[in-house]
Coordinates of C-alpha atoms and ligand atoms in Angstrom, one line a residue:
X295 CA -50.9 -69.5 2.9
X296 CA -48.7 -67.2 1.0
X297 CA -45.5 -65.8 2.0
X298 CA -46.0 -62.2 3.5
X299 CA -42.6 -60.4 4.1
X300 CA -43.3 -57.3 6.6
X301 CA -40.9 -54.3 7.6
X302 CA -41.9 -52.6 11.2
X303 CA -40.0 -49.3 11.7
X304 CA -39.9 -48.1 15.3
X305 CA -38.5 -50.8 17.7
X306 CA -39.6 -49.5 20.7
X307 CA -42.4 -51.6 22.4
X308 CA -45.4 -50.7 19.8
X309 CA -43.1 -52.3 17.2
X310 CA -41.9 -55.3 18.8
X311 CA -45.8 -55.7 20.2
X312 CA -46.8 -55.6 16.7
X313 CA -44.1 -58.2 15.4
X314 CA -44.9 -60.4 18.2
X315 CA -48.4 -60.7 17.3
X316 CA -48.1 -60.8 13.8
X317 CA -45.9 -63.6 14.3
X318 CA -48.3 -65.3 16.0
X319 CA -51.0 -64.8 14.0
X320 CA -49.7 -65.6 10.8
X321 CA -47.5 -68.9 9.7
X322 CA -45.5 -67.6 6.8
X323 CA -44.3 -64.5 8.1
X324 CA -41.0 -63.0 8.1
X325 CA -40.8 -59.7 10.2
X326 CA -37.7 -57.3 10.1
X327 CA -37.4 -54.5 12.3
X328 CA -35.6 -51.1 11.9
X329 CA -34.6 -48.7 13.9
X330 CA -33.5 -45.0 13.5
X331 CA -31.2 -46.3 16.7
X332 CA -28.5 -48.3 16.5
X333 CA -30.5 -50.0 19.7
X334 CA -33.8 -51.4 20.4
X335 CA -36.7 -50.2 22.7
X336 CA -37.2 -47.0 22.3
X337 CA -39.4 -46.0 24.9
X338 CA -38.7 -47.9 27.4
X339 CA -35.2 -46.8 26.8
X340 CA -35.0 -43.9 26.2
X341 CA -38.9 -42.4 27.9
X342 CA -39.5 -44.4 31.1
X343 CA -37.8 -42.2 33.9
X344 CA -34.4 -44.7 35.1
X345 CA -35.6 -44.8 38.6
X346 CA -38.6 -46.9 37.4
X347 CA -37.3 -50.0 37.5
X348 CA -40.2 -52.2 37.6
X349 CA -41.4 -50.8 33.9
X350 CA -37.6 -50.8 33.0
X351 CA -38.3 -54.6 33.6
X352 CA -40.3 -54.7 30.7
X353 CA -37.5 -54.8 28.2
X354 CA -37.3 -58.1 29.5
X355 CA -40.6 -59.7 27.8
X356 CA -39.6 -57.7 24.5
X357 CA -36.2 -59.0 24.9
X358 CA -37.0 -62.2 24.8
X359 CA -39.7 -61.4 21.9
X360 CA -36.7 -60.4 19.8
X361 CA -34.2 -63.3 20.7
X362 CA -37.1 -65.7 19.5
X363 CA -35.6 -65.1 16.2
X364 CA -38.9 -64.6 14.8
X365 CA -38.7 -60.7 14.3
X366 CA -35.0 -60.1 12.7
X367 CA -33.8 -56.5 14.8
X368 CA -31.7 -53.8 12.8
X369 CA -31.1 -50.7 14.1
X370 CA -29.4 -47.3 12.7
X371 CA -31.8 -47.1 9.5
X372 CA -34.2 -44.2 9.4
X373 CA -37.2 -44.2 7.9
X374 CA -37.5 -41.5 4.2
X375 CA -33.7 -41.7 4.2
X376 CA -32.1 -45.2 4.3
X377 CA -35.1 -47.0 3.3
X378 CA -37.8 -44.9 1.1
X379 CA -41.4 -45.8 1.0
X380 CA -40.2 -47.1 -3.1
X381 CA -37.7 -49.5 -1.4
X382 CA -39.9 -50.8 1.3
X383 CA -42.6 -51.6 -1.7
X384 CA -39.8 -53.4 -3.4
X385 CA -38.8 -55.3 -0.8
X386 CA -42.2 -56.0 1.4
X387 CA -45.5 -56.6 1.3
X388 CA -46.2 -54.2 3.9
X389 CA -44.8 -51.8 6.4
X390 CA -46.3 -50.7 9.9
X391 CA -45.0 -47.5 11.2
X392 CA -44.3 -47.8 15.1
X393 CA -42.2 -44.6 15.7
X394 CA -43.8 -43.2 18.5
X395 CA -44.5 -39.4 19.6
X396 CA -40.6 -38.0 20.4
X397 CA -41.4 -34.3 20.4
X398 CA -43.5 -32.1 23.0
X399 CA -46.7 -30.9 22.1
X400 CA -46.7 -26.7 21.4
X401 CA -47.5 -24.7 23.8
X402 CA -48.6 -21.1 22.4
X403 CA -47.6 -18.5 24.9
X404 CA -45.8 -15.8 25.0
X405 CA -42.5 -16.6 25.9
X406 CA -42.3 -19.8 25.6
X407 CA -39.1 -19.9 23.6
X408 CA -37.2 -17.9 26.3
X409 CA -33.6 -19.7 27.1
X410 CA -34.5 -21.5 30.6
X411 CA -38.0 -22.9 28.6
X412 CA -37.8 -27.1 28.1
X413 CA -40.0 -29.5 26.5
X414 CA -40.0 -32.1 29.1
X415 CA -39.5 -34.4 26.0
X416 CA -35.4 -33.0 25.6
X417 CA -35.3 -32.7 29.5
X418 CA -36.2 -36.8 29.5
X419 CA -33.9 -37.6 26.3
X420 CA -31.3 -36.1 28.7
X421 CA -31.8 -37.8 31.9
X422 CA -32.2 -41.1 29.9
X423 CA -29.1 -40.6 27.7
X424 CA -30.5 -40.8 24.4
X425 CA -27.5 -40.5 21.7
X426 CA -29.1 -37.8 19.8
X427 CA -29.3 -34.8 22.6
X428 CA -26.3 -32.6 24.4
X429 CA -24.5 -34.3 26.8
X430 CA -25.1 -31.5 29.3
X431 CA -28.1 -29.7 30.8
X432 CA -28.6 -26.1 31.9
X433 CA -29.2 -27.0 35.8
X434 CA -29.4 -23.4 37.1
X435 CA -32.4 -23.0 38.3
X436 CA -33.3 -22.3 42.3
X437 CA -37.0 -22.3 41.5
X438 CA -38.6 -24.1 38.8
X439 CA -42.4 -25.0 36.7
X440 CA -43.1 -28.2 35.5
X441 CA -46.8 -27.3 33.3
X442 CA -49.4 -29.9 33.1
X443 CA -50.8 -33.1 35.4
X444 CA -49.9 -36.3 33.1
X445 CA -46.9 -38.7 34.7
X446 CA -44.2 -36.8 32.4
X447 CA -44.9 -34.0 34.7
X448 CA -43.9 -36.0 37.7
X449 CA -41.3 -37.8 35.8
X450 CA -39.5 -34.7 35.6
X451 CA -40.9 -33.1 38.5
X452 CA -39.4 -36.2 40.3
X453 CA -35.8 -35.9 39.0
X454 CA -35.9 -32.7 39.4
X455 CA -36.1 -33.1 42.9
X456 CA -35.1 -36.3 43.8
X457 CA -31.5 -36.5 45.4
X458 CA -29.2 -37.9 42.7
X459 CA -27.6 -40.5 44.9
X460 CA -30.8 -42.2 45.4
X461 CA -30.6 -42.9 41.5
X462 CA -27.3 -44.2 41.8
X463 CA -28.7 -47.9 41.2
X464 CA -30.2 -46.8 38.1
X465 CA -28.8 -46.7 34.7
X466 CA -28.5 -43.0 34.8
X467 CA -25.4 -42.2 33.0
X468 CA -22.4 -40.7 34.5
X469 CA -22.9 -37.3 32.6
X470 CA -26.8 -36.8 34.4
X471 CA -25.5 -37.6 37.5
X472 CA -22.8 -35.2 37.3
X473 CA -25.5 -32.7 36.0
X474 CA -27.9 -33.5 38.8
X475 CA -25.5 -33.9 41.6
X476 CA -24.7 -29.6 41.2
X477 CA -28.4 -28.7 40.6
X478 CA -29.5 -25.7 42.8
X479 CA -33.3 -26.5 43.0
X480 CA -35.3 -25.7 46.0
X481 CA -38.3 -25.5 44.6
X482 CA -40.2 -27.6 41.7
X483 CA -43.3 -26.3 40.9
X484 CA -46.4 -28.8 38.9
X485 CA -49.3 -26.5 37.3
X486 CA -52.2 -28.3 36.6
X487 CA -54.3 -26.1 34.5
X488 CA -57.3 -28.1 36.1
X489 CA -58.7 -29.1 39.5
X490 CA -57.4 -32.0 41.9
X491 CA -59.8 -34.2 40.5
X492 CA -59.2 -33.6 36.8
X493 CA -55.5 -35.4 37.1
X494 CA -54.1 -37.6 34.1
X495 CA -51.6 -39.0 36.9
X496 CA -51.8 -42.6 37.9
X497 CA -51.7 -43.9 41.4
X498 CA -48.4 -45.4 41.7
X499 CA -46.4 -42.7 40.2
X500 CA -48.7 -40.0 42.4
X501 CA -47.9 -41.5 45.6
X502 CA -44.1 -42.5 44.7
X503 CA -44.0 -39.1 44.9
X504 CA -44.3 -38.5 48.5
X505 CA -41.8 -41.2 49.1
X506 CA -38.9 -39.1 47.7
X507 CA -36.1 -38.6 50.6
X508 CA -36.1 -35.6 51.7
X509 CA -38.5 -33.9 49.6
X510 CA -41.7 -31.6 51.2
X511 CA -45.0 -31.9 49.0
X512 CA -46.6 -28.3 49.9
X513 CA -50.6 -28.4 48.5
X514 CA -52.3 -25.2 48.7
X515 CA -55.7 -25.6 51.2
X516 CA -57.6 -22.9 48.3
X517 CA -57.2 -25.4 45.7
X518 CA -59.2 -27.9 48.7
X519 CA -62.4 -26.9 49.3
X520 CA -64.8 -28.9 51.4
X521 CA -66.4 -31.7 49.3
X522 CA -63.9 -30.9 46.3
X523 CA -63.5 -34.6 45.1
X524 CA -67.0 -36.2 43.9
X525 CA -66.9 -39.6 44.0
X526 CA -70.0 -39.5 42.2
X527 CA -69.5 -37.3 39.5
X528 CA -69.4 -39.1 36.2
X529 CA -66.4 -40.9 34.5
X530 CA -64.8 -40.9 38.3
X531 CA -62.7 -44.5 38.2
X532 CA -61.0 -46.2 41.0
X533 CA -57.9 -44.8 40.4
X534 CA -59.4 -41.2 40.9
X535 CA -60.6 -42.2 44.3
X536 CA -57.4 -43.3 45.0
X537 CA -55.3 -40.5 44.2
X538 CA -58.0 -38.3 45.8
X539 CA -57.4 -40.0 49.0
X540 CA -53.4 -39.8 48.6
X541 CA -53.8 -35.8 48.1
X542 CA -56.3 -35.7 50.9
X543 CA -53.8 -37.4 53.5
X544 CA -50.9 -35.3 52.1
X545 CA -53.3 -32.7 52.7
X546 CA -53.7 -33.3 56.5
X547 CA -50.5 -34.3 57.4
X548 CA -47.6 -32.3 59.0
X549 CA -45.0 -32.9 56.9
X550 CA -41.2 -32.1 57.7
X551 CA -39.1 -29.5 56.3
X552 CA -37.0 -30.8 53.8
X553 CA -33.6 -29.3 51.4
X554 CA -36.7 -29.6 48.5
X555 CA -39.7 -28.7 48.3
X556 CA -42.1 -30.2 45.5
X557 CA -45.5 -28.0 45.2
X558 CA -48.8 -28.7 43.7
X559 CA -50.8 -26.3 42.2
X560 CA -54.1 -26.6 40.9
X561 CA -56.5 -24.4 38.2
X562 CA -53.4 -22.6 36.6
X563 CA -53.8 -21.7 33.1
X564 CA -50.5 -20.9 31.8
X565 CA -50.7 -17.4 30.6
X566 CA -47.2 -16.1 29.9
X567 CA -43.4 -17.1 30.2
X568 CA -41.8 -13.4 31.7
X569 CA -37.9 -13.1 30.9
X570 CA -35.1 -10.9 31.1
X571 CA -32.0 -10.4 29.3
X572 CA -33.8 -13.6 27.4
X573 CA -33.7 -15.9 30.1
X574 CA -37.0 -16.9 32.2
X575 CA -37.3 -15.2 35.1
X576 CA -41.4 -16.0 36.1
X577 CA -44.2 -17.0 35.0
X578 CA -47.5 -15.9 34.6
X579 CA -51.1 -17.8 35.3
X580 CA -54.4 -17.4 35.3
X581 CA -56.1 -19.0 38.4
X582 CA -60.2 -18.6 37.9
X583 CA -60.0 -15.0 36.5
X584 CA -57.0 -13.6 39.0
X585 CA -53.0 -13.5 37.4
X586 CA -50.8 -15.0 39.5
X587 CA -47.0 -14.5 39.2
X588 CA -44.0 -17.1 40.1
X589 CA -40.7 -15.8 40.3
X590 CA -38.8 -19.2 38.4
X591 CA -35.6 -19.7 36.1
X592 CA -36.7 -22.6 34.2
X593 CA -40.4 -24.0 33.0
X594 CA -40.9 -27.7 31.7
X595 CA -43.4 -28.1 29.6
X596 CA -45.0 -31.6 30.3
X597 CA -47.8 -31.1 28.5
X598 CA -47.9 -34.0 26.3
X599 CA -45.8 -35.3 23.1
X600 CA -46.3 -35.1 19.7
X601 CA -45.8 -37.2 16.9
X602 CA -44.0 -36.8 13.8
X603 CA -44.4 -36.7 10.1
X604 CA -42.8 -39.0 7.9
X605 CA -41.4 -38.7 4.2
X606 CA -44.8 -39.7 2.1
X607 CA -47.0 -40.9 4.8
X608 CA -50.4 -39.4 5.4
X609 CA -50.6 -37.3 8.4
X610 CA -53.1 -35.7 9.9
X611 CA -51.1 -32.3 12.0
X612 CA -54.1 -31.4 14.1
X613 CA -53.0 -34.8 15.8
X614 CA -49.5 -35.4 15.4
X615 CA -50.5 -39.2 14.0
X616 CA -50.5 -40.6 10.7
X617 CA -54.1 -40.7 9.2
X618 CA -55.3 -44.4 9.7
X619 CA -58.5 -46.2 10.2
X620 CA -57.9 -49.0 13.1
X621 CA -54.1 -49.2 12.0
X622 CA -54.7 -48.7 7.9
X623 CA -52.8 -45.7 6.9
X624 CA -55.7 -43.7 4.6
X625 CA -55.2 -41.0 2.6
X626 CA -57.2 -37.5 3.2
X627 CA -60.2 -38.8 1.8
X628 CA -59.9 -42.5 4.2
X629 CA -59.2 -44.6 1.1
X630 CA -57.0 -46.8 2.3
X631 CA -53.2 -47.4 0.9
X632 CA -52.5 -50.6 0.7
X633 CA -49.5 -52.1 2.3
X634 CA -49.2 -49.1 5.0
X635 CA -49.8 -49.7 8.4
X636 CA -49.7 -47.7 12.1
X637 CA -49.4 -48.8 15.9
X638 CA -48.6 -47.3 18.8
X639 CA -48.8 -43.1 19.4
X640 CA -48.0 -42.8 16.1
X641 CA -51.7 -44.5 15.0
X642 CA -53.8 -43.0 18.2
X643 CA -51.8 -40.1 19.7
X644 CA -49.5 -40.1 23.0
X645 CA -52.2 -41.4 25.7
X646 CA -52.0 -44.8 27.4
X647 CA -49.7 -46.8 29.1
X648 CA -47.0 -48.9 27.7
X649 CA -49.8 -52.2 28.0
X650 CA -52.5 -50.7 26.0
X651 CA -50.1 -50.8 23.3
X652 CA -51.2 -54.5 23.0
X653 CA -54.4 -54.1 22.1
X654 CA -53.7 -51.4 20.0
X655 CA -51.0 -54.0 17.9
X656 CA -53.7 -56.4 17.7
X657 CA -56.1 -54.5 15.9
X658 CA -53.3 -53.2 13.4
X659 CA -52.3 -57.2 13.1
X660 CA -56.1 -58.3 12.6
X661 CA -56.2 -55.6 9.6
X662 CA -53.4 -56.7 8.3
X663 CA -54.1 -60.2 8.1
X664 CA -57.0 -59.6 6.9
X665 CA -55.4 -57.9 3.8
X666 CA -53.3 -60.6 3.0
X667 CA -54.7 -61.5 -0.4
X668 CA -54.9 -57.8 -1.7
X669 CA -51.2 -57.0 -1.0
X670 CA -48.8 -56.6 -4.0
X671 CA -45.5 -59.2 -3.8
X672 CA -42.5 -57.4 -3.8
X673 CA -40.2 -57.8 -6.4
X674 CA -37.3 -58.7 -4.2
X675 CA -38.4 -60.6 -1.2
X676 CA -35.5 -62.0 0.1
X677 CA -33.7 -59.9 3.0
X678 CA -30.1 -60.0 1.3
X679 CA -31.3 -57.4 -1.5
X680 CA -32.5 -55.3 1.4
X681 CA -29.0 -55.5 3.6
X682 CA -26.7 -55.4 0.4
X683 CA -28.8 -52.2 -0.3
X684 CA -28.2 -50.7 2.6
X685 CA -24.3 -51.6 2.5
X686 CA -24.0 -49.8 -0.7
X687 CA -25.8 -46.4 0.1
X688 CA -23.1 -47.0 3.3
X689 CA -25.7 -47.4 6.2
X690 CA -23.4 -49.2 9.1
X691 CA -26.9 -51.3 10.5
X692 CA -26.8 -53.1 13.7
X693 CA -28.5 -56.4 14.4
X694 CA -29.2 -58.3 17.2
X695 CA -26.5 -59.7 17.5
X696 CA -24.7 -56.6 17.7
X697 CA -26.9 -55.3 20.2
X698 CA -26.4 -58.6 22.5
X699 CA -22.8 -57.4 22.5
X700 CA -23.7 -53.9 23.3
X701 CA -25.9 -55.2 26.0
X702 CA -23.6 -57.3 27.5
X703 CA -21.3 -54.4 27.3
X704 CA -23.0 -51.7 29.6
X705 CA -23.7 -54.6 32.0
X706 CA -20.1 -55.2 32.5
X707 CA -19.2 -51.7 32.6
X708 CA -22.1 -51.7 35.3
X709 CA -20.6 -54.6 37.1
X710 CA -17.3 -53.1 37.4
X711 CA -18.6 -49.6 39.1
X712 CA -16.4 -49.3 41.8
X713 CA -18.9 -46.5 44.1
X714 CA -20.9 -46.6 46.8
X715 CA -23.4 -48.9 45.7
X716 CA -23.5 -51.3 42.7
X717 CA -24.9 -50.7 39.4
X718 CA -26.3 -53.5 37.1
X719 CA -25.5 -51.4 34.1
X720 CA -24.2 -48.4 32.7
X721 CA -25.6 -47.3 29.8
X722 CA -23.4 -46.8 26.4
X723 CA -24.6 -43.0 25.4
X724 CA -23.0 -41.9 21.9
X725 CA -24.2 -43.3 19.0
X726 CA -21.2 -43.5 17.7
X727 CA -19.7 -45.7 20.5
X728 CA -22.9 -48.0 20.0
X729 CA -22.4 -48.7 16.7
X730 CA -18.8 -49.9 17.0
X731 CA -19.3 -51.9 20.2
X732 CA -22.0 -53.8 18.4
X733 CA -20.2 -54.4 15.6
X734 CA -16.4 -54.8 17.6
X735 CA -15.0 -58.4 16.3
X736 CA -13.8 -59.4 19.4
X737 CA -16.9 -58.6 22.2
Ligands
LIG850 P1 -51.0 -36.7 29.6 O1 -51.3 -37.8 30.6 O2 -52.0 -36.6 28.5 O3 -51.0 -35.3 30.4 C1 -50.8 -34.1 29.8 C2 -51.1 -33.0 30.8 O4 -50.8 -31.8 30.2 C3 -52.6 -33.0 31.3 O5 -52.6 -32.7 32.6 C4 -53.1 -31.8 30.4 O6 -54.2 -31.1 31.0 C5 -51.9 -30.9 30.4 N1 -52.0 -29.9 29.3 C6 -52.2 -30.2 28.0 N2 -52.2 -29.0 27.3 C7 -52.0 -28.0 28.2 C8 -51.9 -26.6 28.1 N3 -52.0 -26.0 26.9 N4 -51.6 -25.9 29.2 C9 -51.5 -26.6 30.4 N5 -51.6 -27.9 30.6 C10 -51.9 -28.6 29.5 O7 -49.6 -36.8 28.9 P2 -48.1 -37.2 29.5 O8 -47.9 -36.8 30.9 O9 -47.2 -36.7 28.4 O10 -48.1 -38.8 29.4 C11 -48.4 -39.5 28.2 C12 -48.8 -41.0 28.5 O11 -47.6 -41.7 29.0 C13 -49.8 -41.0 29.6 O12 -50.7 -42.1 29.3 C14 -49.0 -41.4 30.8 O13 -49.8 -42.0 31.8 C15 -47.9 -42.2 30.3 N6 -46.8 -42.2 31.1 C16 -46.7 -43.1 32.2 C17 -45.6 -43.1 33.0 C18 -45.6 -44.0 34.2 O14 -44.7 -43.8 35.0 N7 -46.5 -44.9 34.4 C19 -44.6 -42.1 32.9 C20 -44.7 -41.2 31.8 C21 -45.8 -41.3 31.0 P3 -55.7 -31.5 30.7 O15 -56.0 -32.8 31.4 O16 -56.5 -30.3 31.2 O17 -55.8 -31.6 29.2

C-alpha cells in the first residue's frame, strides 16, 4: 500500500468527516487539515445558532476525531494565498476542498442593498462571534422581515426575538448580548414565498419556536384554508405531517399577548425593498397576484448560502460549488483533475443537515481511494517542508495544540462569569487574540 499524504482545507465538520473516514479507510495515510481560522469547526462554530446546544454538542465527536492524532489540525492558512494549488501538488498527493457555503445567496430586488438590508449569513457571523465580522450590529429596528422558510430563517427569526437573558447559558459573546439586550423589536416577520406545506423547516426547530418566553406566534387564518395540508399529496414525509400539525394547533390556540410577537406569513413573493433617506422603511410582496406592503426597518434575507470560488479550482457560479462528479473536482468539460477533491456544500450546494455530511464524505473518500494508484507523489512529502514554508512566507499557523489551549481558555473565562447564571464558556472573538492565546508559552 503506498504512502498517500492528503491536505483537507475547511475544518468545519465536512472536513473533519472527510479526514475521519479517509483515515479509516486507508492504512498509510497521513491527513493535515487547514484552516482559514486560527480555530476548528467551522460551522458548528461559527453557523449553528448558540442556543442550540444539543448540535453545539457535536463538536464533541469531531473533537475527539481530531485529538485521535490521526488528522494533524492547523488553522490560520487560507486557501490561493498561504498554500497555492502549486504548493499543495508539491507537498500532497491530493487535496479535498471542505470550505463550506459562508455567503448568502442573491436576492435580485430592487432595494435590496438599502442600509437596514442583511444577509442572514453576516447577521449569524455576528451572533456567533466569528473573528472576521464588526463587533457591533445595527439593532434598530421596531418591525422587522426575515425572507424565506429554511431553519436560517428561524435561526435568526429566533434571536431576533428571543429575550437575550434566556441565552445567557450560551456561548454568546459579551458584545451580542450587549447588542441584543437594547434591541427595540416588537415584531419579526418570516415570508415564505410558498404555502404552509411547502416549508424547508424541520420539526424540532419549528416547534422550538413556540416555546420562546414570552414571544406570540400570530398565523394569518387566509394563508389556512380548509383541507390546506394534503397528506397525500406526493413527496409529503413524516416530518411535513408533523409540522403541519404544530401550525394547525398554533393555529387554534388562544395564545397570550406577549412584549414580541413572531408572525408567519405564507405565499409572499418578495417584490421590492422601499427605503428612504437610504434606509429600509417597508417592503413590498406579492401575495397570489395582490401587492402587499409592510412598514419594517430591517429585512434578513435567509434565503439560503452560497458558496465560494477558490483561486484555480473549477467552479460552476450557477451553483456556488466547485464543479465535481461524486466529490472529483472536473473541469468544464467533466474530465476529471487528478488530485482535487470536494465535500460538504462546497461539492453539493448548502442543503442538508450537518449528518448528511457523512455520507456525502464517504463517497468523496471511496473516489479517492479508488484513485490511489493514478495520483502523482509529491516531491516533498514530509510535513516539515510544508510548516517551514509557511514560517518563511510569515503565516503564524495554529495547531491543535494551540487550539487545546484556546479551548481551555474560553472555558475558564466561562467558569469564572460572575452573573446571574453560569456559563460553561465564553468564547475568544478577535482573531488576533486567538492566535496568541494558542500560541502563549505559559497556557
Ligand atoms: P433552505 O432550507 O434551502 O431554505 C431556503 C428558503 O429560502 C426556502 O424556504 C426557499 O423557498 C427560500 N427562498 C429561496 N430563494 C428565495 C427567493 N428568491 N425569495 C424568497 N424565498 C426564497 O436553506 P437554509 O435555511 O439556508 O438552510 C440550509 C441548510 O442548513 C438546510 O438544510 C437547513 O435545514 C440546515 N440548517 C439546520 C438548522 C437546524 O437548526 N437544524 C439550522 C440552520 C440551518 P423555496 O422552498 O420556495 O425555494
Amino acid at each position: 500500500m503506498k504512502p498517500l499524504r492528503v491536505a483537507i482545507f475547511g475544518a468545519g465538520p465536512a472536513g473533519i468527516y472527510a479526514g475521519n473516514i479517509l483515515s479509516g479507510s486507508y492504512e498509510n495515510v497521513t491527513i493535515d487539515l487547514f484552516d482559514s481560522l486560527p480555530v476548528p469547526y467551522g460551522l458548528i462554530r461559527y453557523g449553528v445558532a448558540p442556543d442550540h446546544p444539543r448540535i453545539k454538542g457535536i463538536v464533541n465527536s469531531l473533537h475527539e476525531m481530531l485529538d485521535s492524532g490521526k488528522i494533524r489540525f492547523f488553522g490560520n492558512v487560507e486557501f490561493g494565498r498561504d498554500l497555492t494549488l502549486e504548493d499543495i501538488r508539491r507537498h500532497y498527493h491530493a487535496v479535498i476542498f471542505a470550505t463550506g457555503a459562508i455567503k448568502d445567496a442573491k436576492l435580485q430586488i430592487p432595494g435590496v442593498d438599502l442600509e437596514g438590508s442583511f444577509g442572514a449569513a453576516d447577521f449569524v457571523s455576528w451572533y456567533d462571534g466569528h473573528p472576521d465580522v464588526a463587533r457591533t450590529w445595527p439593532l434598530t429596528a421596531a418591525q422587522v422581515a426575515v425572507l424565506g422558510n429554511g431553519n436560517v430563517a428561524l435561526d435568526v427569526a429566533r434571536v431576533l426575538a428571543k429575550q437575550p437573558n434566556d441565552m445567557l447559558t450560551t456561548d454568546i459573546p459579551e458584545n451580542v448580548y450587549e447588542g441584543l439586550k437594547d434591541s427595540p423589536v416588537t415584531d419579526v416577520h418570516v415570508f415564505g414565498r410558498r404555502g404552509p406545506s411547502d416549508i424547508k423547516f424541520t420539526p424540532i426547530e419549528l416547534r422550538e419556536l413556540g416555546e420562546v418566553e414570552d414571544v406570540e406566534i400570530v398565523l394569518y387564518p387566509e394563508d389556512f384554508p380548509e383541507g390546506w395540508f394534503n397528506e397525500d399529496a406526493e413527496g409529503v414525509t413524516n416530518q411535513h405531517r408533523v409540522m403541519a400539525r404544530v401550525l394547525q394547533s398554533w393555529l387554534e390556540r388562544d395564545s397570550e399577548p406577549a412584549k414580541r410577537r413572531l408572525h408567519l406569513h405564507f405565499w409572499h413573493q418578495p417584490k421590492e425593498i422601499v427605503g428612504e433617506n437610504g434606509h429600509v422603511t417597508g417592503m413590498r410582496f406579492d401575495r397570489k397576484g395582490e401587492v402587499r406592503e409592510f412598514p419594517l426597518q430591517a429585512v434578513y434575507r435567509a434565503i439560503g448560502y452560497w458558496g465560494s470560488e477558490l483561486p484555480q479550482i473549477p467552479y460552476d457560479d450557477t451553483k456556488g460549488v466547485i464543479r465535481n462528479l461524486g466529490g472529483r473536482v472536473v473541469d468544464d468539460r467533466e474530465n476529471q483533475i487528478s488530485g482535487l477533491y470536494a465535500t460538504g456544500w462546497i461539492k453539493r450546494g448548502p442543503v442538508g443537515l450537518i449528518g448528511h455530511t457523512k455520507s456525502d464524505a464517504m463517497e468523496t473518500i471511496e473516489n479517492l481511494v479508488a484513485d490511489v494508484e493514478t495520483l502523482t507523489d509529491p516531491s516533498e512529502p514530509n510535513l516539515s517542508q510544508v510548516l517551514d514554508l509557511l514560517k518563511s512566507r510569515g503565516v503564524t499557523y495554529t495547531d491543535w495544540a494551540g487550539w487545546l489551549k484556546l479551548n481551555n481558555h474560553e472555558l475558564a473565562l466561562g467558569a469564572a462569569f460572575t452573573g446571574p447564571v453560569s456559563r460553561e464558556r465564553v468564547k475568544v472573538v478577535d482573531r488576533q487574540e486567538q492566535v496568541e492565546i494558542a500560541h502563549a508559552e505559559n497556557l
